[in-house]
Short mmCIF file of C-alpha atoms and ligand atoms in Angstrom, two decimals:
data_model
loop_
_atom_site.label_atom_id
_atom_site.label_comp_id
_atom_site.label_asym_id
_atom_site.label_seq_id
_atom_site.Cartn_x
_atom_site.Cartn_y
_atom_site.Cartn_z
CA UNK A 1 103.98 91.36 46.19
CA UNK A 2 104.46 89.20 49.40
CA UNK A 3 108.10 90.57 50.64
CA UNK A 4 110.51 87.85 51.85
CA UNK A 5 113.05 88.59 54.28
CA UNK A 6 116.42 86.65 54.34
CA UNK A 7 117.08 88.74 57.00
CA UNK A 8 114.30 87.33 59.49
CA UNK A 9 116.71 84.39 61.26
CA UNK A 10 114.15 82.61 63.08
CA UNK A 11 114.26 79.52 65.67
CA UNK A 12 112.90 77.43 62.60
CA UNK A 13 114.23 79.21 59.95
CA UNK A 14 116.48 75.83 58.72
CA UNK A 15 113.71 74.14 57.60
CA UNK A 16 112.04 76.63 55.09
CA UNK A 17 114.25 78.43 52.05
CA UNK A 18 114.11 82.07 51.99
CA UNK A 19 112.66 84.16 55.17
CA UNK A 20 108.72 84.22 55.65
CA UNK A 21 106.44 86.45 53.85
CA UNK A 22 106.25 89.51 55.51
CA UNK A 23 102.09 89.52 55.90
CA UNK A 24 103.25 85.94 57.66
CA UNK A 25 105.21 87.40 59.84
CA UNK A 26 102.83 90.53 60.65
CA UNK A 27 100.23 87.73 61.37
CA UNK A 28 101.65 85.10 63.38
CA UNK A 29 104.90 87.04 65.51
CA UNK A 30 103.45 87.54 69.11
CA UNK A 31 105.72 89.81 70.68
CA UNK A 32 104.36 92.55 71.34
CA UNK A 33 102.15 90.84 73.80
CA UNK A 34 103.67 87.99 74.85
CA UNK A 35 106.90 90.01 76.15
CA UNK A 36 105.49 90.76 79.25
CA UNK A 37 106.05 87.42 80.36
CA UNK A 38 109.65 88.23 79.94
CA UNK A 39 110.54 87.74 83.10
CA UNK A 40 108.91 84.44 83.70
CA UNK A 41 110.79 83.25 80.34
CA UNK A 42 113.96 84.34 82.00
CA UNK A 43 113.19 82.38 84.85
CA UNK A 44 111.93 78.72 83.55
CA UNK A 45 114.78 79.36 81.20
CA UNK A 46 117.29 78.87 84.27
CA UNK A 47 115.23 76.09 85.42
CA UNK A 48 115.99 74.14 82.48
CA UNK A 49 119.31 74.95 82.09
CA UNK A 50 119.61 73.57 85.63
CA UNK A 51 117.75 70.97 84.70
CA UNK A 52 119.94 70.29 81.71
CA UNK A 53 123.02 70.15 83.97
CA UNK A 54 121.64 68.13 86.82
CA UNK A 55 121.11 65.72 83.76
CA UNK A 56 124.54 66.02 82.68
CA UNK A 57 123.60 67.52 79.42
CA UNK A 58 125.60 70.83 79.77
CA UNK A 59 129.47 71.11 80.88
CA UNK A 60 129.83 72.79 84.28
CA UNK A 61 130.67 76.38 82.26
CA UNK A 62 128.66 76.21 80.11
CA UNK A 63 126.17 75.98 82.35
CA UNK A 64 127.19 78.61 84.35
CA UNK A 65 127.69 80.94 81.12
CA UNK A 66 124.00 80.41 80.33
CA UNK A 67 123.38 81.14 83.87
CA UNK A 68 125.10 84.57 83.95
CA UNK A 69 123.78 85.32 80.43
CA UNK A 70 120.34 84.85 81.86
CA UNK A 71 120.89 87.14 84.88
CA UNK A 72 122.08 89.54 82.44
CA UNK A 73 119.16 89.18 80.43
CA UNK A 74 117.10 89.93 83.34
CA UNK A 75 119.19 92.83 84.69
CA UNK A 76 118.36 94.61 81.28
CA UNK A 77 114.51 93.60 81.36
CA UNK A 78 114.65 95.33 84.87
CA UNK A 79 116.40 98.20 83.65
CA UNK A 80 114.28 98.66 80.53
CA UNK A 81 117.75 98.57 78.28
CA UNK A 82 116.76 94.92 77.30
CA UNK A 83 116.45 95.57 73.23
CA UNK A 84 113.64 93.70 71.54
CA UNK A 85 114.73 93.26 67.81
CA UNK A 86 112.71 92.97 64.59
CA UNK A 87 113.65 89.27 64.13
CA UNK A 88 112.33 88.23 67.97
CA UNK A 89 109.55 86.32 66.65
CA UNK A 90 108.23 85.83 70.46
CA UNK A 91 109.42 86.48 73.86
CA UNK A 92 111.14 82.75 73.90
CA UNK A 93 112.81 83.83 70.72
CA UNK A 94 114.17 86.90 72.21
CA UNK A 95 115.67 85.57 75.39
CA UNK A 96 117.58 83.01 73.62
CA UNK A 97 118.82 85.24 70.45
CA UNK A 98 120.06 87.36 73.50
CA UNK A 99 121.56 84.57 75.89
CA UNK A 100 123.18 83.61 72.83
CA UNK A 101 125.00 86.81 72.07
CA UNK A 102 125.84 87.07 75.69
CA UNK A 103 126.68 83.16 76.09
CA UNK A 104 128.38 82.79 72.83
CA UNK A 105 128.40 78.74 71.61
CA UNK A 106 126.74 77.77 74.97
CA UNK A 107 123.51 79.41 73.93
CA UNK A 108 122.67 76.82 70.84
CA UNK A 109 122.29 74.48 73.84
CA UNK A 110 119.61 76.27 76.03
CA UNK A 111 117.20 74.68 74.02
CA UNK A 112 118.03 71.84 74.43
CA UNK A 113 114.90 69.27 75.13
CA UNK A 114 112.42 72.19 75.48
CA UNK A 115 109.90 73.54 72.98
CA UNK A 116 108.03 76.64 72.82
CA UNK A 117 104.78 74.85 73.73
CA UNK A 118 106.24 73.53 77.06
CA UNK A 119 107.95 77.22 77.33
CA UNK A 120 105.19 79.15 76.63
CA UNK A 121 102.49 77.13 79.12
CA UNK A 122 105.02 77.74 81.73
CA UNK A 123 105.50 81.14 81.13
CA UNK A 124 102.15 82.12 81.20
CA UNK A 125 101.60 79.82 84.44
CA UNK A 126 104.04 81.54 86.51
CA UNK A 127 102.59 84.96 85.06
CA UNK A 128 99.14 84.18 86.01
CA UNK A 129 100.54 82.70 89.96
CA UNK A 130 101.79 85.95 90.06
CA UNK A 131 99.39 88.28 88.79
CA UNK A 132 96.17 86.46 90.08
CA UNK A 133 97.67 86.66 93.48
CA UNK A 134 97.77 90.57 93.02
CA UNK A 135 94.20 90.65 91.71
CA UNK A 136 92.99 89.03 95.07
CA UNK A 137 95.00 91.33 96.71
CA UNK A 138 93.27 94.14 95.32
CA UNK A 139 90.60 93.42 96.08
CA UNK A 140 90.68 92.67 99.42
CA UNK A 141 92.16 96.03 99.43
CA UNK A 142 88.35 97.37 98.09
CA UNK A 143 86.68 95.20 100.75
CA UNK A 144 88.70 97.03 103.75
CA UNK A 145 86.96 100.17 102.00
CA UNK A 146 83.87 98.77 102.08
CA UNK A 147 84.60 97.40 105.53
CA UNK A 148 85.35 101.00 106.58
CA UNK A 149 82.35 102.61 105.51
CA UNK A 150 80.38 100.26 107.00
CA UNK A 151 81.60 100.59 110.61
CA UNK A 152 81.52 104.49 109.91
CA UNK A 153 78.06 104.51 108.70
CA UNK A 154 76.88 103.05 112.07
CA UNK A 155 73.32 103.14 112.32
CA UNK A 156 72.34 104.97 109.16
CA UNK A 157 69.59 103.30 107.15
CA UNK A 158 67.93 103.30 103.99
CA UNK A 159 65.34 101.72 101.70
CA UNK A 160 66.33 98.25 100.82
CA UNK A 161 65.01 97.21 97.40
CA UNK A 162 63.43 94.40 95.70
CA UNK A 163 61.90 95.08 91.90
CA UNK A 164 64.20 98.94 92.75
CA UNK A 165 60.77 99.60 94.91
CA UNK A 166 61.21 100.21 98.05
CA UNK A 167 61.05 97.12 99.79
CA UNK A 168 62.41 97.24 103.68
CA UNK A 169 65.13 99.66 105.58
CA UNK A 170 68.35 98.30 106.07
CA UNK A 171 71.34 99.45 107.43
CA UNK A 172 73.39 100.97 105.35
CA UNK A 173 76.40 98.93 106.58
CA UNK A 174 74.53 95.85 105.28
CA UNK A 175 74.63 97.21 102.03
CA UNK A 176 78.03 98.22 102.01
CA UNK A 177 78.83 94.46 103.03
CA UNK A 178 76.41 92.29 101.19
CA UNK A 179 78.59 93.86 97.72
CA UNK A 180 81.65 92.91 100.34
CA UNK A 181 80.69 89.18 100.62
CA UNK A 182 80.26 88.70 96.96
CA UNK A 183 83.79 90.56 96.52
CA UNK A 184 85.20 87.51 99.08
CA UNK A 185 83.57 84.65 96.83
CA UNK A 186 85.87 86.27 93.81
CA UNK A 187 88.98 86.35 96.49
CA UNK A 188 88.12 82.84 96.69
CA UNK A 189 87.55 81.68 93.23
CA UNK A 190 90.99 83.53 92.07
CA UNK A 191 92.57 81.50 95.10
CA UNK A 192 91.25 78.45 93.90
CA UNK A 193 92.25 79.10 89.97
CA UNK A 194 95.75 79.55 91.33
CA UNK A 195 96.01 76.32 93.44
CA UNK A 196 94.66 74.71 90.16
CA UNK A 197 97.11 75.91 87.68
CA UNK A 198 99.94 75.48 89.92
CA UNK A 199 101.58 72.51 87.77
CA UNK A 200 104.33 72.92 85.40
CA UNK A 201 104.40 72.11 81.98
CA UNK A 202 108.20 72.10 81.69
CA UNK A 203 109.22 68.90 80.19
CA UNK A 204 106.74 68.13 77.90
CA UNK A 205 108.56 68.88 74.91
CA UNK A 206 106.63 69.65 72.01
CA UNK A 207 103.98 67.39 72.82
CA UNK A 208 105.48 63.83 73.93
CA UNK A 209 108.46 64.41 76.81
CA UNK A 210 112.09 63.19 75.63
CA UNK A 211 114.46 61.24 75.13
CA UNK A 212 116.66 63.07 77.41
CA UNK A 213 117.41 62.67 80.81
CA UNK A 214 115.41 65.23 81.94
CA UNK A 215 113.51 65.44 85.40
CA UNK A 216 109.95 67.20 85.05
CA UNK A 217 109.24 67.23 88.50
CA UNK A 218 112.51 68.39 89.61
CA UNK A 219 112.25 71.59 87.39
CA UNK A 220 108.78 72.38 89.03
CA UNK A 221 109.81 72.03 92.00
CA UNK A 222 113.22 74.50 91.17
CA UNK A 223 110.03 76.83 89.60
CA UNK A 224 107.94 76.66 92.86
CA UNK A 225 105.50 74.97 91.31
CA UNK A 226 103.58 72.79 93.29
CA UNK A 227 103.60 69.52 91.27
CA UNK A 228 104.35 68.27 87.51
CA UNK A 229 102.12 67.46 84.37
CA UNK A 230 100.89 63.98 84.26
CA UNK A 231 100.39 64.17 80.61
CA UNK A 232 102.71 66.19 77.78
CA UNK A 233 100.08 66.13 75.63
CA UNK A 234 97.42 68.05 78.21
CA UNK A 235 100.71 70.16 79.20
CA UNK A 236 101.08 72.06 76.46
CA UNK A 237 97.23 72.10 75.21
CA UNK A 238 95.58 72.79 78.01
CA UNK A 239 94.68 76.44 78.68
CA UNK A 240 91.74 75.48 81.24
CA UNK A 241 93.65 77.88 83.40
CA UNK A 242 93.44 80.74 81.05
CA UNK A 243 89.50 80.18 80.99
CA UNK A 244 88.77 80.04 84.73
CA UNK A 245 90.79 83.45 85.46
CA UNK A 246 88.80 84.85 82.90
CA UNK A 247 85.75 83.95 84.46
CA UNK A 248 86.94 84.72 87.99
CA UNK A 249 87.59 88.34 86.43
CA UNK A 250 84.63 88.31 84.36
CA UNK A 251 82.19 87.85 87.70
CA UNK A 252 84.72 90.08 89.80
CA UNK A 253 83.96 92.80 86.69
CA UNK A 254 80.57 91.85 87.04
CA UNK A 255 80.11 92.47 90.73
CA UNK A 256 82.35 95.83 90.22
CA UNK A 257 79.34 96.86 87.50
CA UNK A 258 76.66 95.98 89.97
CA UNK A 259 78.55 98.54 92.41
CA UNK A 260 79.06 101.01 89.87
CA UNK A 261 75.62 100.86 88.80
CA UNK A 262 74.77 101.73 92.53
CA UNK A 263 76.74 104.76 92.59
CA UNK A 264 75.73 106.42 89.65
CA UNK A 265 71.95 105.81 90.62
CA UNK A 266 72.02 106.83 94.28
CA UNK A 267 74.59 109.83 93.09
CA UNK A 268 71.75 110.88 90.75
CA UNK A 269 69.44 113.66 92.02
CA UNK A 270 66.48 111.67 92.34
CA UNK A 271 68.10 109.37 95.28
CA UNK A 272 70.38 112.00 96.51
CA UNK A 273 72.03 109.23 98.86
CA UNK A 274 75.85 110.15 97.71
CA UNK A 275 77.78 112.65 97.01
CA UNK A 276 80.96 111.95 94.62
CA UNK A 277 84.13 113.75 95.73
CA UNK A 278 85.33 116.50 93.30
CA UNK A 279 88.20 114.37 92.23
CA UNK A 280 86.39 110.79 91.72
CA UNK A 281 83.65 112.93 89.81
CA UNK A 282 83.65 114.36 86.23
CA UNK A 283 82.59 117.53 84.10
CA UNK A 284 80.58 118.28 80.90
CA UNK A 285 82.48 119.35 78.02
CA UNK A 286 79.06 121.40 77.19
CA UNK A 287 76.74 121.31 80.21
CA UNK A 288 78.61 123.69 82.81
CA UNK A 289 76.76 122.35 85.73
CA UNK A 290 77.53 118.85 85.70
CA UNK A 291 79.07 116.44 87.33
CA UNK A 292 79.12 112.82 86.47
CA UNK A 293 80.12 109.30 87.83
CA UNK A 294 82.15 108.37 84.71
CA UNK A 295 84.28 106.13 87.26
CA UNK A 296 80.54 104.22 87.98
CA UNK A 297 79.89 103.85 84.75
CA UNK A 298 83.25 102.57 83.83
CA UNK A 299 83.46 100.07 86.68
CA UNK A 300 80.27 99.37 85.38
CA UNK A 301 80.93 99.01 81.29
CA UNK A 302 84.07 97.38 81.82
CA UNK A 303 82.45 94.50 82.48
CA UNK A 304 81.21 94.16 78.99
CA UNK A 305 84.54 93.52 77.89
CA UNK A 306 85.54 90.70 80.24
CA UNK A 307 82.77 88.46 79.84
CA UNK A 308 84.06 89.35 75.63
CA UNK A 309 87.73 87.77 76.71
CA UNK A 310 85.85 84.97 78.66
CA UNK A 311 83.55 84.10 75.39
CA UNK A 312 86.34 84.92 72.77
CA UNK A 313 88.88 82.16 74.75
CA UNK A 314 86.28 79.52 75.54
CA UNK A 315 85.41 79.52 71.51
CA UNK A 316 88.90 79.43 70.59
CA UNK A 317 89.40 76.61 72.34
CA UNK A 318 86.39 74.48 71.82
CA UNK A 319 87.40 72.86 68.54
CA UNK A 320 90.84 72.11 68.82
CA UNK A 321 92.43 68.69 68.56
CA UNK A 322 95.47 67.71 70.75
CA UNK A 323 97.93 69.26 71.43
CA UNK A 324 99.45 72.39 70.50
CA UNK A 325 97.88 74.40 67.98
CA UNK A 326 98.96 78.04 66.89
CA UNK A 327 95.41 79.52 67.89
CA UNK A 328 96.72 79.04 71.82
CA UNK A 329 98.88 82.13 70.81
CA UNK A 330 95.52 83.52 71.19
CA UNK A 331 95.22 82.95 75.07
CA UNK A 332 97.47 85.91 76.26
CA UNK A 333 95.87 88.73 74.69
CA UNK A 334 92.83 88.71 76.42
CA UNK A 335 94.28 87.35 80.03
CA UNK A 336 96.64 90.16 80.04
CA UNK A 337 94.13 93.01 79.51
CA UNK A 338 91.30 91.45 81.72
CA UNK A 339 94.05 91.77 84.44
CA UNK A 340 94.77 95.10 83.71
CA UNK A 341 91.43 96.57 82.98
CA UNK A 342 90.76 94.58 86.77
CA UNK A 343 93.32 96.25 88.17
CA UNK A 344 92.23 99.65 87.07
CA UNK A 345 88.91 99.34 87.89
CA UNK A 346 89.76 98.15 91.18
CA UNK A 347 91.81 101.18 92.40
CA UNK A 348 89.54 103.81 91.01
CA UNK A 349 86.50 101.77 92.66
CA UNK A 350 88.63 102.51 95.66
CA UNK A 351 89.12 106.01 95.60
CA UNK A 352 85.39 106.48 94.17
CA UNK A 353 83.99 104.65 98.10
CA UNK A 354 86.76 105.48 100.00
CA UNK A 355 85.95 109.61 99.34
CA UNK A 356 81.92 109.34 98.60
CA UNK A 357 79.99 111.35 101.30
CA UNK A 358 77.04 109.37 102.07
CA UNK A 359 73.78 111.64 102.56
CA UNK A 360 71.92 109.36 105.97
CA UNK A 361 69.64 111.81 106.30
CA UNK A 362 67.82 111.35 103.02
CA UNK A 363 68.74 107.83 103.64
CA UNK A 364 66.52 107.49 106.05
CA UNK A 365 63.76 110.04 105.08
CA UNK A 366 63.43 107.41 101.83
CA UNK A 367 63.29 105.20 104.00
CA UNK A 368 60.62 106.45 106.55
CA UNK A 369 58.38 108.00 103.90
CA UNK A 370 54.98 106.75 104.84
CA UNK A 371 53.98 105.61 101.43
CA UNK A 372 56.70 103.51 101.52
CA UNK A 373 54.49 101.76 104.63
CA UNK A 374 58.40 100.23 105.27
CA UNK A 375 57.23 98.83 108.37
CA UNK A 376 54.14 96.43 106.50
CA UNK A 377 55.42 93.27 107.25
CA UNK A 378 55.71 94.18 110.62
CA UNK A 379 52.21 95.21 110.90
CA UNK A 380 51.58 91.57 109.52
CA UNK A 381 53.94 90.06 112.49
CA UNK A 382 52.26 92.08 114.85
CA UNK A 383 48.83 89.91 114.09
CA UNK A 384 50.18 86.39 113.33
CA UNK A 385 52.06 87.23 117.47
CA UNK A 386 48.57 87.62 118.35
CA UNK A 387 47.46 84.27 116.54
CA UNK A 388 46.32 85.04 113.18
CA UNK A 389 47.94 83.21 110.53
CA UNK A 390 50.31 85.51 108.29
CA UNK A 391 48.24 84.84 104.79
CA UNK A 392 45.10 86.63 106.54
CA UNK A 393 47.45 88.95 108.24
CA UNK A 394 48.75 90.13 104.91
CA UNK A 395 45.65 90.52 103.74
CA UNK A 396 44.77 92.55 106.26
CA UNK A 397 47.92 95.03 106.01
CA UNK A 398 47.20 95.25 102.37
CA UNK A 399 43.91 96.62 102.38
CA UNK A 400 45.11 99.40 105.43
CA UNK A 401 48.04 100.65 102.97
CA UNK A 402 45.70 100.14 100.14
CA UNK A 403 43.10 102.54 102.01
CA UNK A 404 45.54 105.00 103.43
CA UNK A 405 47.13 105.05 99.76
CA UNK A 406 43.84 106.43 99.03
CA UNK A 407 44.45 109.41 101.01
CA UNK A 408 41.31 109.21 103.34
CA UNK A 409 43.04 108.48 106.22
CA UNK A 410 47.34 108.23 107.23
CA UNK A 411 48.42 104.54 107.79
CA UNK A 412 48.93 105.42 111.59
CA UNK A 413 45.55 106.48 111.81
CA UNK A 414 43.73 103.23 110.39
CA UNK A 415 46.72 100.92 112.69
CA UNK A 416 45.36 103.22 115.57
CA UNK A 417 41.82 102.35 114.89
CA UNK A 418 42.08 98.40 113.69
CA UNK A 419 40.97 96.32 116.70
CA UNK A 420 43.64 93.78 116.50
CA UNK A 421 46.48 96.33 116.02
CA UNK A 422 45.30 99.78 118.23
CA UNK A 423 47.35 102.17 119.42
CA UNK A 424 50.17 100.06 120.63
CA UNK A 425 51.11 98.87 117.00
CA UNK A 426 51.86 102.46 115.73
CA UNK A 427 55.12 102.32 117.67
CA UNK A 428 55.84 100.10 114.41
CA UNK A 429 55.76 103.34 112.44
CA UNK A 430 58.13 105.16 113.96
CA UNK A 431 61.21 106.31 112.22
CA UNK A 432 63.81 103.45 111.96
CA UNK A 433 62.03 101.33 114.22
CA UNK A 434 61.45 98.73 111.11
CA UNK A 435 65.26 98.29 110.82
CA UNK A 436 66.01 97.60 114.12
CA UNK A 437 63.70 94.84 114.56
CA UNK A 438 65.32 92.96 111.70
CA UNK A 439 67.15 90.95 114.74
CA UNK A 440 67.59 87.65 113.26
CA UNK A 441 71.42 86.62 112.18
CA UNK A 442 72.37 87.21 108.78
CA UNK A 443 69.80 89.98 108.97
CA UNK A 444 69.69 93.96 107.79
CA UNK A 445 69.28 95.61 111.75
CA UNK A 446 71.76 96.88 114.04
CA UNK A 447 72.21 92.96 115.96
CA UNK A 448 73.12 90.95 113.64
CA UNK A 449 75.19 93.58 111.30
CA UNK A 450 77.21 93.89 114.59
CA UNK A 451 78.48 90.13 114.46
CA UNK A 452 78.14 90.76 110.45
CA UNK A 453 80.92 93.20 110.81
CA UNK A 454 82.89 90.88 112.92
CA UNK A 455 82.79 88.10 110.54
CA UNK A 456 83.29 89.80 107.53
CA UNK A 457 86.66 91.39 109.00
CA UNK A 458 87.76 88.44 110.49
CA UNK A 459 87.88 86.87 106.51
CA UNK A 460 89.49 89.96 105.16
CA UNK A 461 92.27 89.31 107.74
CA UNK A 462 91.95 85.43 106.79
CA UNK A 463 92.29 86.43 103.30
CA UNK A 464 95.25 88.84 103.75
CA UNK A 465 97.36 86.10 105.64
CA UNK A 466 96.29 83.27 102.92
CA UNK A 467 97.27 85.67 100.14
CA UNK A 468 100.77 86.44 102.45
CA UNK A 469 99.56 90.46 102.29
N1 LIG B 1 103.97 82.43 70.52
C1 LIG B 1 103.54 81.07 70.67
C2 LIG B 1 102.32 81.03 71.60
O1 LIG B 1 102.08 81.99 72.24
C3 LIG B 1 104.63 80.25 71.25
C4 LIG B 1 104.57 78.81 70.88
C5 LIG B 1 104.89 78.64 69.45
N2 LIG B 1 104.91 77.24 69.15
C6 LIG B 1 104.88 76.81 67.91
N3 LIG B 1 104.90 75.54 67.73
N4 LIG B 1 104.80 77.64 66.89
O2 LIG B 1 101.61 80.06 71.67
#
């Protein structure tokens, strides 16, 4: 029942009589994932062949027909004319089936001294240099929104939470920010992933280097790479790189679902502190009145999915023996769509902040509500200025927003009346005046979020230079 195909000419095909089974072939060929690295194929593939000249293993033409084949390979990858065939096992095995029709005899030497394990590790390398470096990118590109609507939003406050009670005001810019800061620690985690995969397999053969005279470190320097394996084996087994960018993109998706979950509760009528923009927003296919933060909830269920790739890859790998095994075939799928689902989310988290209206006035009525009592601790501050210790002074606050809770008396009221607090201490009550006494640095009032907004766009222009943006 298993179909063979004589017609299936594959790189190993001299080994094994007949063509593979045709459930084999469904199972194992890679292609239509792994050609996106087509590009990066194309250009280790003229790093070897320079290689293999510089070594004197090609003539001077042929060389230079394997060169021009190679450009033309890459001029019809641009062009989207490049034609993937049935019998292209992999990317690798494309390139070089076309090379070879374009290169003629020169092209049985391209492979000369390589294997698909060193190939395919620096393939993906150079993909993930390239694409990592866009990630950060983007979102730097979400943290000069969040910048933005932070230096817009001015004074505006709301409740800070602890527990999702209402726990202190705080600016609204500090809000905006604090999801800004953790965005930087995933600008520097992806920068960091990069610096570490930066070494190039190239040269490591199938697993043990060669017999050739072949220069490793020369070819990743020719690749831009910033330094050679130390070890064929760990070359072409190692896919700790693969691992950390799927973490770095499974805590960037988680931070993007902790923002998303934001925005669909303050967009919900019971905090009324956003407004979606009739274009970031969606309908009901049945409820005519609605309008929903799919984009929210997408930021936010995304994120299921990337700590999947992260889990999926890390148990893949976990029982392998050195070094190449066919279940690293397994690495690109999920590296390829974590980027991409990143990227997505990124750009419509964008457009959701960048057009949200922000609603400060029930911002701040939250956040003055008296039985929110925002400004307690003060109260408590107030009395341990005046010498009491804080424990008792707590205890004291409590049982005045205990009693006015009761409804006997407002919280103003019983301040105005307590002997150690009187009149004077009432001014703590007033609207916003609990925010702006949050004066120490690193803090949620108007002082220190003024440096705060310094800093934090001081890194983003860091970041942009460091990322060459
Ligand atoms: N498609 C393979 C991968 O992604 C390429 C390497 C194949 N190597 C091999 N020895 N079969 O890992």
């Amino acid at each position: 029942m298993a179909g063979r195909s004589d017609t299936l000419m594959t790189l190993w095909s001299g080994r094994l009589e007949g063509g593979p089974a045709a459930e084999l072939w469904a199972f194992t060929a890679s292609l239509s994932v792994d050609r996106r690295m087509a590009s990066d194929d194309v250009a280790g593939s003229r790093a070897h062949v320079r290689g293999l000249a510089r070594g004197g293993l090609l003539t001077e033409d042929d060389a230079a027909a394997l060169l021009a084949a190679l450009d033309t390979v890459d001029g019809e990858l641009a062009a989207g004319t490049f034609v993937f065939t049935a019998t292209d096992e992999d990317v690798h095995t494309a390139v070089e089936r076309r090379v070879t029709e374009l290169a003629g005899p020169a092209g049985g030497r391209l492979h000369t001294g390589r294997s698909r394990n060193d190939q395919v590790a620096t393939d993906l390398r150079l993909w993930a240099k390239r694409e990592l470096a866009g990630v950060a990118m983007r979102v730097v590109a979400l943290q000069e929104v969040l910048l933005e609507r932070a230096e817009v939003a001015g004074e505006t406050y709301l409740p800070g939470y602890t527990h999702l009670q209402r726990a202190q005001p705080v600016l609204l810019a500090h809000h905006l920010l604090a999801h800004g800061w953790a965005l930087a620690r995933d600008v520097d985690r992806l920068v960091d992933t990069r610096r570490r995969l930066d070494v190039s397999p190239l040269g490591a053969g199938a697993l043990a280097g060669s017999s050739l005279p072949l220069d490793p470190v020369a070819t990743a320097a020719d690749l831009g790479f910033a330094a050679a394996f130390d070890n064929s084996l760990d070359a072409v087994s190692d896919r700790d790189f693969v691992a950390e960018a799927l973490f770095d993109l499974a805590l960037l998706g988680v931070h993007l679902s902790r923002i998303g979950e934001e925005v669909v509760l303050w967009s919900s009528a019971e905090f009324g502190f956003l407004r979606l923009a009739d274009a970031w927003a969606t309908g009901s296919s049945m409820l005519p009145q609605k309008k929903n933060p799919d984009v929210a909830e997408l930021a936010r269920g995304k994120s299921g999915r990337l700590i999947g790739h992260l889990t999926g890859l890390l148990v893949t790998l976990k029982g392998l023996p050195l070094a190449y095994n066919r279940d690293l075939q397994e690495d690109k799928e999920p590296l390829f769509d974590a980027v991409e689902q990143v990227n997505l989310a990124l750009a419509a988290v964008v457009g959701l902040l960048a057009t949200a209206e922000f609603d400060s006035a029930r911002m701040e009525a939250a956040a003055d509500e008296p039985e929110t009592a925002a400004a307690a601790v003060d109260l408590a501050e107030w009395l341990v200025a005046a010498g009491m210790p804080f424990r008792d002074a707590h205890h004291v606050v409590a049982g005045l927003v205990r009693e006015s809770s009761d409804g006997a008396a407002s919280l103003a009221e019983l301040v105005a009346a307590h002997p150690q607090l009187g009149p004077d201490a009432t001014g703590l009550l007033a609207p916003g005046a609990a925010v702006r006494r949050r004066t120490t640095a690193g803090g949620a009032g108007p002082a220190p979020v003024a440096v705060e907004l310094g800093t934090f766009a001081e890194r983003l222009r860091l970041d942009r230079t460091r990322l060459g943006g």
